[in-house]
Short mmCIF file of C-alpha atoms in Angstrom, two decimals:
data_model
loop_
_atom_site.label_atom_id
_atom_site.label_comp_id
_atom_site.label_asym_id
_atom_site.label_seq_id
_atom_site.Cartn_x
_atom_site.Cartn_y
_atom_site.Cartn_z
CA UNK A 229 0.00 0.00 0.00
CA UNK A 230 1.39 3.36 -0.96
CA UNK A 231 2.01 5.59 2.04
CA UNK A 232 2.21 9.20 1.02
CA UNK A 233 1.05 12.70 1.82
CA UNK A 234 0.07 14.99 -1.06
CA UNK A 235 0.08 18.77 -0.93
CA UNK A 236 -1.33 20.66 -3.88
CA UNK A 237 0.07 24.02 -4.93
CA UNK A 238 -3.08 25.97 -5.61
CA UNK A 239 -2.32 29.05 -7.68
CA UNK A 240 -4.83 31.17 -5.81
CA UNK A 241 -2.84 30.71 -2.59
CA UNK A 242 -0.05 32.87 -4.02
CA UNK A 243 -0.91 36.57 -4.18
CA UNK A 244 -1.12 37.65 -7.80
CA UNK A 245 0.11 41.26 -7.35
CA UNK A 246 3.48 40.09 -6.04
CA UNK A 247 6.13 39.73 -8.73
CA UNK A 248 9.22 39.57 -6.53
CA UNK A 249 12.67 39.77 -8.05
CA UNK A 250 13.90 37.44 -5.31
CA UNK A 251 12.62 33.92 -6.07
CA UNK A 252 12.56 33.09 -2.36
CA UNK A 253 10.35 35.97 -1.20
CA UNK A 254 7.75 34.67 1.22
CA UNK A 255 4.11 34.60 0.03
CA UNK A 256 3.14 36.86 2.94
CA UNK A 257 5.44 39.90 2.79
CA UNK A 258 4.64 40.76 6.41
CA UNK A 259 6.14 37.51 7.69
CA UNK A 260 9.76 38.61 7.64
CA UNK A 261 12.38 39.25 10.28
CA UNK A 262 13.61 42.63 11.47
CA UNK A 263 17.37 42.46 11.76
CA UNK A 264 19.32 44.86 13.94
CA UNK A 265 23.02 45.57 13.66
CA UNK A 266 23.60 44.14 17.12
CA UNK A 267 22.17 40.77 16.06
CA UNK A 268 24.24 40.30 12.93
CA UNK A 269 25.67 36.79 12.64
CA UNK A 270 29.27 37.42 11.62
CA UNK A 271 30.60 34.28 9.91
CA UNK A 272 33.24 32.35 11.80
CA UNK A 273 34.32 28.79 12.37
CA UNK A 274 32.01 27.41 15.06
CA UNK A 275 33.50 26.62 18.44
CA UNK A 276 30.40 24.83 19.75
CA UNK A 277 30.74 21.69 17.63
CA UNK A 278 28.69 20.08 14.89
CA UNK A 279 26.34 18.07 17.18
CA UNK A 280 25.21 21.30 18.84
CA UNK A 281 24.64 22.89 15.45
CA UNK A 282 22.35 19.99 14.52
CA UNK A 283 20.15 20.81 17.50
CA UNK A 284 19.59 24.37 16.29
CA UNK A 285 16.93 23.05 13.90
CA UNK A 286 13.69 21.69 15.37
CA UNK A 287 11.92 19.21 13.04
CA UNK A 288 8.89 18.95 15.35
CA UNK A 289 7.68 22.48 14.60
CA UNK A 290 5.06 22.52 11.79
CA UNK A 291 6.24 24.07 8.55
CA UNK A 292 3.86 27.01 8.99
CA UNK A 293 5.82 28.11 12.08
CA UNK A 294 9.19 26.48 11.44
CA UNK A 295 12.44 28.25 10.70
CA UNK A 296 15.06 26.84 8.36
CA UNK A 297 18.34 25.32 9.55
CA UNK A 298 20.90 27.98 10.50
CA UNK A 299 23.48 29.21 8.03
CA UNK A 300 26.17 27.27 9.93
CA UNK A 301 24.74 24.06 8.39
CA UNK A 302 25.96 25.41 5.05
CA UNK A 303 29.26 27.00 6.07
CA UNK A 304 30.82 25.24 9.07
CA UNK A 305 33.71 22.81 8.29
CA UNK A 306 32.95 20.58 11.30
CA UNK A 307 29.34 20.23 10.19
CA UNK A 308 30.51 19.18 6.73
CA UNK A 309 32.74 16.49 8.28
CA UNK A 310 29.80 15.20 10.32
CA UNK A 311 27.71 14.96 7.14
CA UNK A 312 30.32 12.83 5.39
CA UNK A 313 30.49 10.40 8.30
CA UNK A 314 26.78 10.09 9.03
CA UNK A 315 25.15 10.68 5.62
CA UNK A 316 27.43 9.72 2.78
CA UNK A 317 29.51 6.96 4.32
CA UNK A 318 26.37 5.10 5.37
CA UNK A 319 23.37 3.77 3.49
CA UNK A 320 22.85 3.25 -0.22
CA UNK A 321 24.25 6.00 -2.45
CA UNK A 322 23.74 6.52 -6.18
CA UNK A 323 27.04 6.05 -8.01
CA UNK A 324 26.37 5.56 -11.74
CA UNK A 325 24.17 3.72 -14.21
CA UNK A 326 24.08 0.13 -15.42
CA UNK A 327 24.96 0.92 -19.05
CA UNK A 328 28.45 1.91 -17.85
CA UNK A 329 29.17 -1.69 -16.81
CA UNK A 330 26.98 -3.61 -19.26
CA UNK A 331 29.66 -6.06 -20.46
CA UNK A 332 32.29 -8.18 -18.66
CA UNK A 333 35.46 -6.22 -17.96
CA UNK A 334 33.82 -2.78 -18.09
CA UNK A 335 34.39 -0.42 -15.16
CA UNK A 336 33.88 3.14 -14.00
CA UNK A 337 35.32 5.12 -11.10
CA UNK A 338 33.57 7.55 -8.80
CA UNK A 339 34.19 9.52 -5.64
CA UNK A 340 32.11 10.49 -2.62
CA UNK A 341 33.74 12.81 -0.12
CA UNK A 342 37.27 11.45 0.33
CA UNK A 343 36.27 7.89 -0.63
CA UNK A 344 37.35 6.62 -4.07
CA UNK A 345 35.56 3.70 -5.73
CA UNK A 346 35.83 1.49 -8.78
CA UNK A 347 32.76 -0.40 -10.00
CA UNK A 348 33.23 -3.22 -12.50
CA UNK A 349 31.72 -6.31 -14.04
CA UNK A 350 34.10 -9.23 -13.78
CA UNK A 351 34.84 -11.88 -16.38
CA UNK A 352 31.86 -13.93 -15.24
CA UNK A 353 29.54 -10.95 -15.56
CA UNK A 354 29.20 -10.39 -11.80
CA UNK A 355 28.86 -6.79 -10.62
CA UNK A 356 31.51 -5.82 -8.06
CA UNK A 357 32.75 -2.67 -6.35
CA UNK A 358 35.91 -1.82 -4.41
CA UNK A 359 37.64 1.04 -2.70
CA UNK A 360 39.86 2.37 -5.49
CA UNK A 361 43.03 2.54 -3.42
CA UNK A 362 45.92 0.15 -3.00
CA UNK A 363 46.61 -1.01 0.56
CA UNK A 364 50.37 -0.80 0.01
CA UNK A 365 51.08 2.88 -0.70
CA UNK A 366 47.54 4.29 -1.18
CA UNK A 367 47.85 4.62 -4.94
CA UNK A 368 44.69 4.91 -7.01
CA UNK A 369 44.39 1.93 -9.34
CA UNK A 370 41.85 3.05 -11.92
CA UNK A 371 40.80 6.30 -13.55
CA UNK A 372 37.73 7.29 -15.54
CA UNK A 373 35.96 4.38 -17.21
CA UNK A 374 36.76 1.69 -19.74
CA UNK A 375 37.51 -2.01 -19.93
CA UNK A 376 40.14 -4.01 -18.02
CA UNK A 377 40.73 -7.59 -16.99
CA UNK A 378 42.38 -6.56 -13.71
CA UNK A 379 43.55 -3.53 -11.72
CA UNK A 380 47.28 -3.37 -10.96
CA UNK A 381 49.01 -1.13 -8.41
CA UNK A 382 51.98 0.91 -9.80
CA UNK A 383 54.05 -0.54 -6.93
CA UNK A 384 52.65 -4.09 -6.62
CA UNK A 385 49.31 -5.75 -6.14
CA UNK A 386 47.33 -6.18 -2.93
CA UNK A 387 43.72 -7.26 -2.68
CA UNK A 388 41.26 -4.38 -2.79
CA UNK A 389 38.70 -3.73 -0.07
CA UNK A 390 35.26 -4.60 -1.36
CA UNK A 391 32.19 -2.35 -1.19
CA UNK A 392 28.57 -3.46 -1.24
CA UNK A 393 26.99 -2.84 -4.64
CA UNK A 394 23.44 -3.19 -5.96
CA UNK A 395 21.24 -1.93 -8.79
CA UNK A 396 17.73 -0.56 -9.04
CA UNK A 397 16.37 0.03 -12.53
CA UNK A 398 19.13 1.78 -14.49
CA UNK A 399 21.05 2.93 -11.40
CA UNK A 400 24.13 1.52 -9.65
CA UNK A 401 24.21 1.97 -5.86
CA UNK A 402 27.05 1.63 -3.35
CA UNK A 403 27.07 1.12 0.41
CA UNK A 404 30.25 1.41 2.50
CA UNK A 405 28.73 -0.47 5.42
CA UNK A 406 29.69 -4.15 5.40
CA UNK A 407 26.82 -5.63 7.42
CA UNK A 408 24.06 -4.78 4.92
CA UNK A 409 22.01 -6.97 2.61
CA UNK A 410 22.27 -6.20 -1.12
CA UNK A 411 19.16 -8.16 -2.04
CA UNK A 412 17.24 -6.16 -4.66
CA UNK A 413 13.97 -6.02 -2.74
CA UNK A 414 15.68 -4.93 0.47
CA UNK A 415 17.71 -2.26 -1.32
CA UNK A 416 14.58 -0.97 -3.07
CA UNK A 417 12.72 -0.65 0.23
CA UNK A 418 15.61 1.11 1.97
CA UNK A 419 16.48 3.47 -0.88
CA UNK A 420 13.05 4.33 -2.31
CA UNK A 421 10.49 3.08 0.19
CA UNK A 422 6.91 3.15 -1.07
CA UNK A 423 7.77 5.50 -3.96
CA UNK A 424 9.39 2.75 -6.05
CA UNK A 425 6.19 1.60 -7.74
CA UNK A 426 5.22 5.13 -8.75
CA UNK A 427 8.67 5.74 -10.24
CA UNK A 428 8.61 2.46 -12.17
CA UNK A 429 5.13 3.20 -13.50
CA UNK A 430 6.22 6.63 -14.72
CA UNK A 431 9.05 5.57 -16.98
CA UNK A 432 12.00 5.46 -14.59
CA UNK A 433 13.45 2.21 -15.91
CA UNK A 434 16.24 0.66 -17.98
CA UNK A 435 14.52 1.03 -21.36
CA UNK A 436 16.03 4.45 -22.11
CA UNK A 437 19.26 5.05 -24.02
CA UNK A 438 22.16 7.01 -22.56
CA UNK A 439 22.89 10.26 -24.43
CA UNK A 440 25.60 12.20 -22.58
CA UNK A 441 27.02 13.37 -19.27
CA UNK A 442 27.65 16.93 -18.15
CA UNK A 443 28.99 18.12 -14.83
CA UNK A 444 29.08 21.45 -13.06
CA UNK A 445 31.35 22.58 -10.23
CA UNK A 446 29.39 25.08 -8.17
CA UNK A 447 30.63 27.41 -5.44
CA UNK A 448 27.96 26.44 -2.93
CA UNK A 449 27.29 23.90 -0.23
CA UNK A 450 25.72 20.75 -1.64
CA UNK A 451 22.50 21.37 0.31
CA UNK A 452 21.99 24.72 -1.40
CA UNK A 453 21.56 22.91 -4.71
CA UNK A 454 19.16 20.43 -3.09
CA UNK A 455 17.13 23.21 -1.45
CA UNK A 456 16.81 24.97 -4.79
CA UNK A 457 15.49 21.76 -6.35
CA UNK A 458 13.00 21.22 -3.53
CA UNK A 459 11.20 24.56 -3.39
CA UNK A 460 8.09 23.25 -5.14
CA UNK A 461 8.74 25.13 -8.35
CA UNK A 462 8.55 28.43 -6.47
CA UNK A 463 11.60 29.93 -8.15
CA UNK A 464 10.78 28.67 -11.65
CA UNK A 465 8.66 31.63 -12.90
CA UNK A 466 11.30 34.10 -11.75
CA UNK A 467 14.60 32.34 -12.44
CA UNK A 468 13.65 30.08 -15.38
CA UNK A 469 11.26 31.97 -17.62
CA UNK A 470 12.02 29.73 -20.60
CA UNK A 471 11.31 26.57 -18.60
CA UNK A 472 8.19 28.11 -17.04
CA UNK A 473 6.71 28.72 -20.50
CA UNK A 474 6.73 24.94 -21.08
CA UNK A 475 5.06 24.02 -17.78
CA UNK A 476 1.57 24.52 -16.42
CA UNK A 477 2.53 25.58 -12.91
CA UNK A 478 -1.11 25.88 -11.84
CA UNK A 479 -1.11 22.06 -11.73
CA UNK A 480 1.95 21.48 -9.56
CA UNK A 481 1.89 18.99 -6.69
CA UNK A 482 4.32 17.54 -4.19
CA UNK A 483 4.08 14.08 -2.62
CA UNK A 484 6.19 13.10 0.39
CA UNK A 485 7.40 9.52 0.95
CA UNK A 486 9.76 8.03 3.52
CA UNK A 487 13.06 9.24 2.00
CA UNK A 488 11.76 10.51 -1.32
CA UNK A 489 9.75 13.52 -2.43
CA UNK A 490 8.13 13.70 -5.86
CA UNK A 491 7.07 16.91 -7.54
CA UNK A 492 4.72 16.65 -10.50
CA UNK A 493 3.60 19.19 -13.04
CA UNK A 494 0.59 17.97 -15.02
CA UNK A 495 -0.91 19.26 -18.22
CA UNK A 496 2.08 20.69 -20.06
CA UNK A 497 2.20 24.21 -21.41
CA UNK A 498 -0.84 26.16 -22.47
CA UNK A 499 1.34 28.43 -24.62
CA UNK A 500 3.11 25.92 -26.88
CA UNK A 501 2.89 27.08 -30.49
CA UNK A 502 5.07 24.61 -32.40
CA UNK A 503 5.86 20.90 -32.60
CA UNK A 504 8.97 21.05 -30.43
CA UNK A 505 8.01 19.36 -27.16
CA UNK A 506 10.92 18.60 -24.84
CA UNK A 507 8.81 18.45 -21.66
CA UNK A 508 5.78 16.47 -22.86
CA UNK A 509 2.38 16.42 -21.21
CA UNK A 510 3.71 15.90 -17.68
CA UNK A 511 6.94 16.21 -15.76
CA UNK A 512 8.06 14.28 -12.69
CA UNK A 513 10.88 15.43 -10.42
CA UNK A 514 11.96 12.91 -7.77
CA UNK A 515 14.42 13.68 -4.99
CA UNK A 516 16.01 10.61 -3.39
CA UNK A 517 17.61 11.44 -0.06
CA UNK A 518 20.23 12.62 0.44
CA UNK A 519 21.62 13.84 -2.91
CA UNK A 520 20.06 12.26 -6.02
CA UNK A 521 17.44 13.66 -8.39
CA UNK A 522 15.52 11.85 -11.14
CA UNK A 523 13.74 14.01 -13.71
CA UNK A 524 11.34 12.33 -16.15
CA UNK A 525 9.68 14.52 -18.77
CA UNK A 526 8.50 13.87 -22.32
CA UNK A 527 10.91 11.39 -23.95
CA UNK A 528 13.72 12.40 -21.59
CA UNK A 529 15.11 11.36 -18.26
CA UNK A 530 18.01 13.14 -16.64
CA UNK A 531 19.56 12.48 -13.26
CA UNK A 532 21.43 14.89 -11.01
CA UNK A 533 23.97 13.53 -8.54
CA UNK A 534 25.12 16.20 -6.07
CA UNK A 535 28.59 15.45 -4.68
CA UNK A 536 29.98 17.49 -1.76
CA UNK A 537 33.47 18.88 -2.36
CA UNK A 538 33.74 20.93 0.83
CA UNK A 539 31.66 23.25 2.99
CA UNK A 540 31.09 25.70 0.13
CA UNK A 541 31.65 23.70 -3.06
CA UNK A 542 29.91 20.82 -4.80
CA UNK A 543 29.88 18.99 -8.12
CA UNK A 544 26.61 18.14 -9.83
CA UNK A 545 26.73 15.33 -12.42
CA UNK A 546 23.94 15.32 -15.01
CA UNK A 547 23.32 12.12 -16.98
CA UNK A 548 20.84 12.34 -19.88
CA UNK A 549 18.75 9.47 -21.25
CA UNK A 550 16.16 9.41 -24.04
CA UNK A 551 13.64 7.01 -25.54
CA UNK A 552 15.49 4.84 -28.11
CA UNK A 553 13.21 5.91 -30.99
CA UNK A 554 14.64 9.45 -30.79
CA UNK A 555 18.34 8.55 -30.71
CA UNK A 556 18.67 9.43 -34.42
CA UNK A 557 16.88 12.77 -34.08
CA UNK A 558 20.03 14.84 -33.57
CA UNK A 559 18.32 18.21 -34.03
CA UNK A 560 15.76 17.45 -31.32
CA UNK A 561 18.42 16.19 -28.91
CA UNK A 562 20.74 19.15 -29.48
CA UNK A 563 17.94 21.66 -29.00
CA UNK A 564 16.72 19.89 -25.86
CA UNK A 565 20.19 19.76 -24.36
CA UNK A 566 20.73 23.44 -25.15
CA UNK A 567 17.51 24.32 -23.32
CA UNK A 568 18.55 22.17 -20.37
CA UNK A 569 21.98 23.82 -20.29
CA UNK A 570 20.33 27.24 -20.05
CA UNK A 571 18.37 26.11 -16.98
CA UNK A 572 21.50 24.72 -15.32
CA UNK A 573 23.43 27.96 -15.87
CA UNK A 574 20.55 29.89 -14.31
CA UNK A 575 20.54 27.54 -11.31
CA UNK A 576 24.30 27.83 -10.86
CA UNK A 577 24.03 31.61 -10.65
CA UNK A 578 21.13 31.34 -8.20
CA UNK A 579 22.85 28.78 -5.94
CA UNK A 580 26.15 30.65 -5.81
CA UNK A 581 24.26 33.81 -4.88
CA UNK A 582 22.48 31.98 -2.06
CA UNK A 583 25.79 30.65 -0.73
CA UNK A 584 27.22 34.16 -0.57
CA UNK A 585 24.07 35.26 1.24
CA UNK A 586 24.41 32.42 3.76
CA UNK A 587 27.90 33.69 4.57
CA UNK A 588 26.66 37.24 5.14
CA UNK A 589 26.45 38.55 8.73
CA UNK A 590 22.91 39.72 7.89
CA UNK A 591 21.53 36.17 7.65
CA UNK A 592 21.22 33.31 10.09
CA UNK A 593 17.82 31.60 9.68
CA UNK A 594 14.92 31.95 7.27
CA UNK A 595 11.32 30.78 6.89
CA UNK A 596 9.48 28.38 4.60
CA UNK A 597 6.78 29.15 2.07
CA UNK A 598 4.48 26.48 3.58
CA UNK A 599 2.22 25.89 0.57
CA UNK A 600 5.13 24.99 -1.72
CA UNK A 601 8.31 24.19 0.22
CA UNK A 602 7.17 21.09 2.10
CA UNK A 603 9.67 18.90 0.18
CA UNK A 604 12.49 21.17 1.35
CA UNK A 605 11.23 20.98 4.94
CA UNK A 606 11.07 17.17 4.63
CA UNK A 607 14.70 17.15 3.43
CA UNK A 608 15.81 19.21 6.43
CA UNK A 609 13.92 16.92 8.83
CA UNK A 610 15.63 13.87 7.31
CA UNK A 611 19.00 15.58 7.67
CA UNK A 612 18.31 16.27 11.33
CA UNK A 613 17.32 12.65 11.94
CA UNK A 614 20.44 11.30 10.21
CA UNK A 615 22.84 13.68 11.91
CA UNK A 616 21.39 13.04 15.36
CA UNK A 617 22.26 9.32 15.20
#
């Protein structure tokens, strides 16, 4: 039985006269904070410790009255270290896609925090994963992707430390914990919970063909990019006017699952005047905690993997897939990818601006737009729960 809570974004709930330049302006302009010079939060390395910083967010307060996590969650080096240990070095993490290791001998490398991995399919076709570091002198053994029969240390060979590996649909997942079960059904339940059936039924599967990969290094904390993704489409009309013209934002909804939130935009554009249709009649945007996004729209699927590179820097890897029947339509693919690139550039500018604002002495905490930002609030509550362990 599907366990979910649905919140509809009703257009009439947002005041029509407001056309704010800031995409994060609250729906009620009177619900803001009055800052005084004496209360400015001058940025500094925290001396109170990451566990105390975790407690500065209260997940029990309803979104209508809640405040966001403090800016220290996005700037403090000790908080970033805690995230690596408690979020990214535990549980199932998206690492790549199955087409990268389709044949025996194929491999790809990836990194998460300071951990280096190599994922491969051995000569018998078995999927395996290892820490990509020799136990002799810590040399990396593989780079990029390709095909090899074995991995050899530049000094000499030691056995590599294995990592749990599994797949769901077209995705390859890794887990650094050794006492976990990699059975497909168990992994599905832990990673996606009750959202897995909805994703499968909406075209998130292995039938699509890989097109290309693009990556962006962004000067912002990894959570800034996630927050931007999870604002219920609130920033789209202001920051992405081209994208907004292809969506019917009056029919936008958000559904919350255990560790997943799914935003849907039904109906397509009411202003489309030609045959070019990148977005199709509906779009689905799934966020899989803590750092993976699956976007399914029209004939396309793209995934966004957000990798932390430090307290104020991240890398976002975009992988693009398309329905096989359109693989020969080069003009359509090039135009679609150009439109997508425009959106990513706009988001990079927005996220880097937010990071600079988080580091300003004029900002410490903010508020939620409760009719649209429930997925963001859910993300912050999950973070609090993970970091409190």
